[in-house]
């Protein structure tokens, strides 16, 4: 059980982009699709369904910053994405072009507010959830 806990701790430290890459690698290795498994787990009352209900009851301590639209100053928004996430230029551009997208997850309320302000200062529309 200690190995599973160590894996869970390692996964908790990943960024959104790293998790997406991990999903692709595992889908290829195992020949499955994570998109097809998630609805079945929720319908069966699996961990996805129970975990979400428990999280709603507790006071939220971790937040996610969602980029809704880049606005008129797309280049400045890309710069802020790179600053906040330390992504490369191409990855930051792809994130901005693909809005709405999650920019950063698992941040404190204060950090989320600071990130939101940075984006709003350059004309982007963001939401903190």
GROMACS .gro file of N, CA and C in nm:
model
  387
    1UNK      N    1   0.083  -0.119   0.000
    1UNK     CA    2   0.000   0.000   0.000
    1UNK      C    3   0.087   0.125   0.000
    2UNK      N    4   0.209   0.117   0.054
    2UNK     CA    5   0.298   0.232   0.057
    2UNK      C    6   0.337   0.274  -0.084
    3UNK      N    7   0.353   0.177  -0.176
    3UNK     CA    8   0.386   0.209  -0.314
    3UNK      C    9   0.274   0.288  -0.380
    4UNK      N   10   0.151   0.251  -0.353
    4UNK     CA   11   0.037   0.323  -0.410
    4UNK      C   12   0.032   0.465  -0.356
    5UNK      N   13   0.059   0.482  -0.230
    5UNK     CA   14   0.061   0.616  -0.170
    5UNK      C   15   0.172   0.700  -0.231
    6UNK      N   16   0.287   0.643  -0.255
    6UNK     CA   17   0.398   0.716  -0.318
    6UNK      C   18   0.362   0.758  -0.459
    7UNK      N   19   0.296   0.670  -0.533
    7UNK     CA   20   0.251   0.704  -0.669
    7UNK      C   21   0.150   0.818  -0.663
    8UNK      N   22   0.056   0.811  -0.569
    8UNK     CA   23  -0.044   0.917  -0.555
    8UNK      C   24   0.022   1.051  -0.524
    9UNK      N   25   0.122   1.049  -0.438
    9UNK     CA   26   0.195   1.172  -0.405
    9UNK      C   27   0.268   1.227  -0.527
   10UNK      N   28   0.330   1.139  -0.606
   10UNK     CA   29   0.400   1.182  -0.727
   10UNK      C   30   0.302   1.243  -0.827
   11UNK      N   31   0.187   1.180  -0.846
   11UNK     CA   32   0.087   1.230  -0.940
   11UNK      C   33   0.031   1.364  -0.897
   12UNK      N   34   0.020   1.387  -0.767
   12UNK     CA   35  -0.033   1.513  -0.717
   12UNK      C   36   0.057   1.630  -0.751
   13UNK      N   37   0.183   1.607  -0.775
   13UNK     CA   38   0.277   1.713  -0.805
   13UNK      C   39   0.286   1.748  -0.953
   14UNK      N   40   0.211   1.678  -1.038
   14UNK     CA   41   0.219   1.702  -1.183
   14UNK      C   42   0.137   1.824  -1.223
   15UNK      N   43   0.181   1.891  -1.329
   15UNK     CA   44   0.103   2.001  -1.387
   15UNK      C   45  -0.004   1.942  -1.477
   16UNK      N   46  -0.096   2.026  -1.521
   16UNK     CA   47  -0.204   1.982  -1.609
   16UNK      C   48  -0.146   1.928  -1.739
   17UNK      N   49  -0.048   1.996  -1.792
   17UNK     CA   50   0.013   1.952  -1.918
   17UNK      C   51   0.083   1.817  -1.900
   18UNK      N   52   0.147   1.795  -1.786
   18UNK     CA   53   0.215   1.669  -1.760
   18UNK      C   54   0.113   1.556  -1.745
   19UNK      N   55  -0.001   1.584  -1.682
   19UNK     CA   56  -0.106   1.483  -1.666
   19UNK      C   57  -0.162   1.445  -1.803
   20UNK      N   58  -0.185   1.544  -1.889
   20UNK     CA   59  -0.237   1.517  -2.023
   20UNK      C   60  -0.139   1.428  -2.100
   21UNK      N   61  -0.010   1.455  -2.089
   21UNK     CA   62   0.091   1.374  -2.157
   21UNK      C   63   0.093   1.232  -2.099
   22UNK      N   64   0.081   1.219  -1.967
   22UNK     CA   65   0.078   1.088  -1.903
   22UNK      C   66  -0.041   1.007  -1.953
   23UNK      N   67  -0.157   1.071  -1.965
   23UNK     CA   68  -0.277   1.003  -2.013
   23UNK      C   69  -0.253   0.948  -2.154
   24UNK      N   70  -0.193   1.031  -2.241
   24UNK     CA   71  -0.165   0.986  -2.378
   24UNK      C   72  -0.072   0.865  -2.378
   25UNK      N   73   0.033   0.871  -2.296
   25UNK     CA   74   0.129   0.761  -2.291
   25UNK      C   75   0.061   0.633  -2.242
   26UNK      N   76  -0.018   0.643  -2.137
   26UNK     CA   77  -0.085   0.524  -2.083
   26UNK      C   78  -0.190   0.469  -2.178
   27UNK      N   79  -0.263   0.558  -2.247
   27UNK     CA   80  -0.360   0.511  -2.346
   27UNK      C   81  -0.290   0.431  -2.456
   28UNK      N   82  -0.176   0.482  -2.503
   28UNK     CA   83  -0.101   0.411  -2.606
   28UNK      C   84  -0.045   0.279  -2.557
   29UNK      N   85   0.007   0.280  -2.435
   29UNK     CA   86   0.070   0.159  -2.380
   29UNK      C   87  -0.033   0.049  -2.354
   30UNK      N   88  -0.150   0.088  -2.300
   30UNK     CA   89  -0.252  -0.009  -2.262
   30UNK      C   90  -0.359  -0.030  -2.369
   31UNK      N   91  -0.359   0.055  -2.472
   31UNK     CA   92  -0.458   0.041  -2.579
   31UNK      C   93  -0.600   0.071  -2.533
   32UNK      N   94  -0.614   0.171  -2.444
   32UNK     CA   95  -0.746   0.210  -2.393
   32UNK      C   96  -0.766   0.359  -2.413
   33UNK      N   97  -0.888   0.404  -2.385
   33UNK     CA   98  -0.918   0.547  -2.392
   33UNK      C   99  -0.973   0.591  -2.257
   34UNK      N  100  -0.910   0.691  -2.197
   34UNK     CA  101  -0.955   0.741  -2.067
   34UNK      C  102  -1.091   0.807  -2.079
   35UNK      N  103  -1.124   0.863  -2.193
   35UNK     CA  104  -1.252   0.931  -2.213
   35UNK      C  105  -1.367   0.832  -2.202
   36UNK      N  106  -1.349   0.710  -2.246
   36UNK     CA  107  -1.455   0.610  -2.240
   36UNK      C  108  -1.470   0.554  -2.099
   37UNK      N  109  -1.365   0.551  -2.021
   37UNK     CA  110  -1.370   0.491  -1.887
   37UNK      C  111  -1.434   0.584  -1.784
   38UNK      N  112  -1.417   0.713  -1.797
   38UNK     CA  113  -1.466   0.806  -1.696
   38UNK      C  114  -1.617   0.803  -1.679
   39UNK      N  115  -1.698   0.807  -1.786
   39UNK     CA  116  -1.843   0.803  -1.766
   39UNK      C  117  -1.890   0.671  -1.704
   40UNK      N  118  -1.822   0.560  -1.739
   40UNK     CA  119  -1.863   0.433  -1.681
   40UNK      C  120  -1.835   0.430  -1.532
   41UNK      N  121  -1.723   0.486  -1.489
   41UNK     CA  122  -1.691   0.488  -1.347
   41UNK      C  123  -1.791   0.576  -1.271
   42UNK      N  124  -1.828   0.690  -1.327
   42UNK     CA  125  -1.921   0.780  -1.262
   42UNK      C  126  -2.059   0.716  -1.254
   43UNK      N  127  -2.101   0.649  -1.360
   43UNK     CA  128  -2.232   0.584  -1.361
   43UNK      C  129  -2.238   0.469  -1.262
   44UNK      N  130  -2.127   0.401  -1.246
   44UNK     CA  131  -2.122   0.287  -1.154
   44UNK      C  132  -2.101   0.331  -1.010
   45UNK      N  133  -2.088   0.460  -0.987
   45UNK     CA  134  -2.065   0.508  -0.851
   45UNK      C  135  -1.922   0.486  -0.808
   46UNK      N  136  -1.830   0.489  -0.903
   46UNK     CA  137  -1.689   0.466  -0.875
   46UNK      C  138  -1.626   0.583  -0.804
   47UNK      N  139  -1.494   0.586  -0.795
   47UNK     CA  140  -1.422   0.690  -0.723
   47UNK      C  141  -1.450   0.830  -0.777
   48UNK      N  142  -1.473   0.843  -0.906
   48UNK     CA  143  -1.499   0.975  -0.963
   48UNK      C  144  -1.628   1.034  -0.908
   49UNK      N  145  -1.730   0.951  -0.891
   49UNK     CA  146  -1.858   1.001  -0.842
   49UNK      C  147  -1.850   1.032  -0.692
   50UNK      N  148  -1.794   0.941  -0.613
   50UNK     CA  149  -1.786   0.961  -0.469
   50UNK      C  150  -1.691   1.072  -0.429
   51UNK      N  151  -1.579   1.080  -0.496
   51UNK     CA  152  -1.479   1.182  -0.465
   51UNK      C  153  -1.531   1.321  -0.493
   52UNK      N  154  -1.606   1.339  -0.600
   52UNK     CA  155  -1.659   1.471  -0.635
   52UNK      C  156  -1.760   1.516  -0.531
   53UNK      N  157  -1.843   1.425  -0.484
   53UNK     CA  158  -1.944   1.462  -0.384
   53UNK      C  159  -1.878   1.502  -0.252
   54UNK      N  160  -1.774   1.431  -0.214
   54UNK     CA  161  -1.705   1.463  -0.089
   54UNK      C  162  -1.634   1.596  -0.099
   55UNK      N  163  -1.579   1.628  -0.214
   55UNK     CA  164  -1.506   1.754  -0.231
   55UNK      C  165  -1.599   1.874  -0.223
   56UNK      N  166  -1.724   1.858  -0.266
   56UNK     CA  167  -1.819   1.969  -0.265
   56UNK      C  168  -1.857   2.005  -0.122
   57UNK      N  169  -1.864   1.908  -0.034
   57UNK     CA  170  -1.905   1.932   0.104
   57UNK      C  171  -1.800   2.011   0.180
   58UNK      N  172  -1.673   1.983   0.156
   58UNK     CA  173  -1.565   2.050   0.226
   58UNK      C  174  -1.543   2.191   0.172
   59UNK      N  175  -1.487   2.277   0.255
   59UNK     CA  176  -1.454   2.411   0.209
   59UNK      C  177  -1.339   2.402   0.109
   60UNK      N  178  -1.353   2.474  -0.001
   60UNK     CA  179  -1.254   2.465  -0.108
   60UNK      C  180  -1.125   2.535  -0.066
   61UNK      N  181  -1.014   2.463  -0.077
   61UNK     CA  182  -0.883   2.520  -0.043
   61UNK      C  183  -0.792   2.528  -0.164
   62UNK      N  184  -0.825   2.454  -0.269
   62UNK     CA  185  -0.745   2.458  -0.391
   62UNK      C  186  -0.833   2.505  -0.506
   63UNK      N  187  -0.777   2.591  -0.588
   63UNK     CA  188  -0.852   2.650  -0.696
   63UNK      C  189  -0.783   2.627  -0.829
   64UNK      N  190  -0.858   2.641  -0.937
   64UNK     CA  191  -0.804   2.629  -1.072
   64UNK      C  192  -0.834   2.758  -1.147
   65UNK      N  193  -0.737   2.806  -1.222
   65UNK     CA  194  -0.753   2.928  -1.301
   65UNK      C  195  -0.779   2.885  -1.445
   66UNK      N  196  -0.894   2.928  -1.499
   66UNK     CA  197  -0.935   2.892  -1.635
   66UNK      C  198  -0.925   3.015  -1.724
   67UNK      N  199  -0.854   3.003  -1.835
   67UNK     CA  200  -0.849   3.109  -1.935
   67UNK      C  201  -0.970   3.091  -2.024
   68UNK      N  202  -1.059   3.190  -2.023
   68UNK     CA  203  -1.181   3.183  -2.103
   68UNK      C  204  -1.160   3.239  -2.244
   69UNK      N  205  -1.090   3.351  -2.255
   69UNK     CA  206  -1.056   3.408  -2.385
   69UNK      C  207  -0.935   3.498  -2.370
   70UNK      N  208  -0.859   3.511  -2.478
   70UNK     CA  209  -0.736   3.589  -2.474
   70UNK      C  210  -0.759   3.739  -2.489
   71UNK      N  211  -0.870   3.778  -2.550
   71UNK     CA  212  -0.892   3.920  -2.572
   71UNK      C  213  -0.811   3.970  -2.690
   72UNK      N  214  -0.784   4.100  -2.695
   72UNK     CA  215  -0.717   4.162  -2.810
   72UNK      C  216  -0.566   4.146  -2.806
   73UNK      N  217  -0.507   4.129  -2.690
   73UNK     CA  218  -0.361   4.128  -2.676
   73UNK      C  219  -0.311   3.985  -2.653
   74UNK      N  220  -0.327   3.903  -2.756
   74UNK     CA  221  -0.294   3.761  -2.746
   74UNK      C  222  -0.147   3.738  -2.711
   75UNK      N  223  -0.057   3.815  -2.767
   75UNK     CA  224   0.086   3.796  -2.740
   75UNK      C  225   0.116   3.821  -2.593
   76UNK      N  226   0.055   3.924  -2.536
   76UNK     CA  227   0.076   3.952  -2.394
   76UNK      C  228   0.018   3.841  -2.307
   77UNK      N  229  -0.095   3.784  -2.349
   77UNK     CA  230  -0.155   3.673  -2.274
   77UNK      C  231  -0.064   3.551  -2.279
   78UNK      N  232  -0.003   3.525  -2.394
   78UNK     CA  233   0.091   3.413  -2.406
   78UNK      C  234   0.209   3.433  -2.312
   79UNK      N  235   0.257   3.557  -2.302
   79UNK     CA  236   0.368   3.587  -2.211
   79UNK      C  237   0.328   3.558  -2.066
   80UNK      N  238   0.206   3.594  -2.028
   80UNK     CA  239   0.160   3.569  -1.892
   80UNK      C  240   0.146   3.419  -1.868
   81UNK      N  241   0.095   3.345  -1.966
   81UNK     CA  242   0.084   3.199  -1.953
   81UNK      C  243   0.221   3.139  -1.928
   82UNK      N  244   0.320   3.184  -2.005
   82UNK     CA  245   0.457   3.132  -1.988
   82UNK      C  246   0.510   3.166  -1.849
   83UNK      N  247   0.481   3.286  -1.801
   83UNK     CA  248   0.528   3.328  -1.669
   83UNK      C  249   0.465   3.244  -1.558
   84UNK      N  250   0.335   3.222  -1.570
   84UNK     CA  251   0.260   3.153  -1.465
   84UNK      C  252   0.287   3.002  -1.465
   85UNK      N  253   0.302   2.943  -1.584
   85UNK     CA  254   0.312   2.797  -1.593
   85UNK      C  255   0.450   2.746  -1.627
   86UNK      N  256   0.538   2.830  -1.672
   86UNK     CA  257   0.672   2.795  -1.722
   86UNK      C  258   0.665   2.699  -1.840
   87UNK      N  259   0.559   2.712  -1.922
   87UNK     CA  260   0.548   2.635  -2.046
   87UNK      C  261   0.638   2.698  -2.151
   88UNK      N  262   0.668   2.622  -2.253
   88UNK     CA  263   0.742   2.674  -2.367
   88UNK      C  264   0.651   2.762  -2.452
   89UNK      N  265   0.709   2.829  -2.548
   89UNK     CA  266   0.633   2.922  -2.632
   89UNK      C  267   0.522   2.851  -2.708
   90UNK      N  268   0.552   2.738  -2.771
   90UNK     CA  269   0.451   2.667  -2.850
   90UNK      C  270   0.338   2.616  -2.761
   91UNK      N  271   0.372   2.559  -2.646
   91UNK     CA  272   0.269   2.507  -2.556
   91UNK      C  273   0.180   2.619  -2.503
   92UNK      N  274   0.242   2.733  -2.470
   92UNK     CA  275   0.165   2.847  -2.420
   92UNK      C  276   0.073   2.901  -2.529
   93UNK      N  277   0.123   2.908  -2.653
   93UNK     CA  278   0.041   2.956  -2.765
   93UNK      C  279  -0.076   2.860  -2.788
   94UNK      N  280  -0.050   2.730  -2.785
   94UNK     CA  281  -0.155   2.630  -2.803
   94UNK      C  282  -0.261   2.641  -2.694
   95UNK      N  283  -0.218   2.665  -2.571
   95UNK     CA  284  -0.312   2.681  -2.460
   95UNK      C  285  -0.402   2.803  -2.484
   96UNK      N  286  -0.342   2.916  -2.524
   96UNK     CA  287  -0.418   3.038  -2.549
   96UNK      C  288  -0.512   3.019  -2.667
   97UNK      N  289  -0.464   2.957  -2.774
   97UNK     CA  290  -0.547   2.933  -2.892
   97UNK      C  291  -0.663   2.839  -2.862
   98UNK      N  292  -0.644   2.747  -2.769
   98UNK     CA  293  -0.747   2.648  -2.736
   98UNK      C  294  -0.842   2.690  -2.626
   99UNK      N  295  -0.838   2.819  -2.585
   99UNK     CA  296  -0.924   2.865  -2.476
   99UNK      C  297  -1.070   2.836  -2.510
  100UNK      N  298  -1.151   2.800  -2.414
  100UNK     CA  299  -1.124   2.798  -2.269
  100UNK      C  300  -1.045   2.675  -2.227
  101UNK      N  301  -0.945   2.699  -2.145
  101UNK     CA  302  -0.857   2.594  -2.093
  101UNK      C  303  -0.815   2.626  -1.950
  102UNK      N  304  -0.778   2.522  -1.877
  102UNK     CA  305  -0.724   2.540  -1.743
  102UNK      C  306  -0.579   2.582  -1.757
  103UNK      N  307  -0.543   2.693  -1.692
  103UNK     CA  308  -0.405   2.741  -1.695
  103UNK      C  309  -0.326   2.679  -1.582
  104UNK      N  310  -0.383   2.680  -1.461
  104UNK     CA  311  -0.312   2.626  -1.345
  104UNK      C  312  -0.415   2.572  -1.247
  105UNK      N  313  -0.384   2.457  -1.189
  105UNK     CA  314  -0.473   2.393  -1.093
  105UNK      C  315  -0.403   2.376  -0.959
  106UNK      N  316  -0.484   2.357  -0.854
  106UNK     CA  317  -0.429   2.326  -0.723
  106UNK      C  318  -0.356   2.442  -0.657
  107UNK      N  319  -0.400   2.565  -0.686
  107UNK     CA  320  -0.335   2.681  -0.627
  107UNK      C  321  -0.422   2.737  -0.514
  108UNK      N  322  -0.359   2.812  -0.424
  108UNK     CA  323  -0.432   2.872  -0.313
  108UNK      C  324  -0.520   2.985  -0.366
  109UNK      N  325  -0.611   3.029  -0.283
  109UNK     CA  326  -0.703   3.136  -0.323
  109UNK      C  327  -0.625   3.265  -0.355
  110UNK      N  328  -0.525   3.297  -0.274
  110UNK     CA  329  -0.445   3.418  -0.297
  110UNK      C  330  -0.366   3.408  -0.427
  111UNK      N  331  -0.305   3.293  -0.452
  111UNK     CA  332  -0.227   3.275  -0.575
  111UNK      C  333  -0.319   3.281  -0.697
  112UNK      N  334  -0.438   3.220  -0.687
  112UNK     CA  335  -0.535   3.224  -0.797
  112UNK      C  336  -0.577   3.368  -0.827
  113UNK      N  337  -0.598   3.447  -0.722
  113UNK     CA  338  -0.637   3.587  -0.741
  113UNK      C  339  -0.524   3.666  -0.807
  114UNK      N  340  -0.400   3.639  -0.767
  114UNK     CA  341  -0.286   3.708  -0.827
  114UNK      C  342  -0.271   3.671  -0.975
  115UNK      N  343  -0.291   3.544  -1.008
  115UNK     CA  344  -0.283   3.499  -1.147
  115UNK      C  345  -0.396   3.563  -1.228
  116UNK      N  346  -0.515   3.565  -1.171
  116UNK     CA  347  -0.629   3.625  -1.240
  116UNK      C  348  -0.601   3.772  -1.271
  117UNK      N  349  -0.544   3.845  -1.176
  117UNK     CA  350  -0.514   3.986  -1.196
  117UNK      C  351  -0.413   4.004  -1.309
  118UNK      N  352  -0.311   3.918  -1.315
  118UNK     CA  353  -0.211   3.927  -1.423
  118UNK      C  354  -0.277   3.914  -1.559
  119UNK      N  355  -0.369   3.819  -1.571
  119UNK     CA  356  -0.437   3.799  -1.699
  119UNK      C  357  -0.531   3.914  -1.732
  120UNK      N  358  -0.603   3.962  -1.632
  120UNK     CA  359  -0.695   4.072  -1.657
  120UNK      C  360  -0.621   4.200  -1.693
  121UNK      N  361  -0.500   4.218  -1.639
  121UNK     CA  362  -0.420   4.336  -1.671
  121UNK      C  363  -0.381   4.342  -1.819
  122UNK      N  364  -0.373   4.224  -1.884
  122UNK     CA  365  -0.338   4.222  -2.026
  122UNK      C  366  -0.461   4.200  -2.116
  123UNK      N  367  -0.580   4.207  -2.056
  123UNK     CA  368  -0.704   4.203  -2.134
  123UNK      C  369  -0.766   4.066  -2.154
  124UNK      N  370  -0.717   3.964  -2.085
  124UNK     CA  371  -0.774   3.829  -2.098
  124UNK      C  372  -0.892   3.812  -2.003
  125UNK      N  373  -0.981   3.721  -2.038
  125UNK     CA  374  -1.093   3.688  -1.950
  125UNK      C  375  -1.062   3.555  -1.883
  126UNK      N  376  -1.063   3.554  -1.749
  126UNK     CA  377  -1.033   3.432  -1.674
  126UNK      C  378  -1.138   3.409  -1.566
  127UNK      N  379  -1.148   3.285  -1.524
  127UNK     CA  380  -1.236   3.249  -1.413
  127UNK      C  381  -1.157   3.164  -1.315
  128UNK      N  382  -1.188   3.179  -1.188
  128UNK     CA  383  -1.126   3.098  -1.083
  128UNK      C  384  -1.236   3.006  -1.031
  129UNK      N  385  -1.209   2.877  -1.037
  129UNK     CA  386  -1.310   2.778  -0.993
  129UNK      C  387  -1.251   2.689  -0.887
   0.00000   0.00000   0.00000
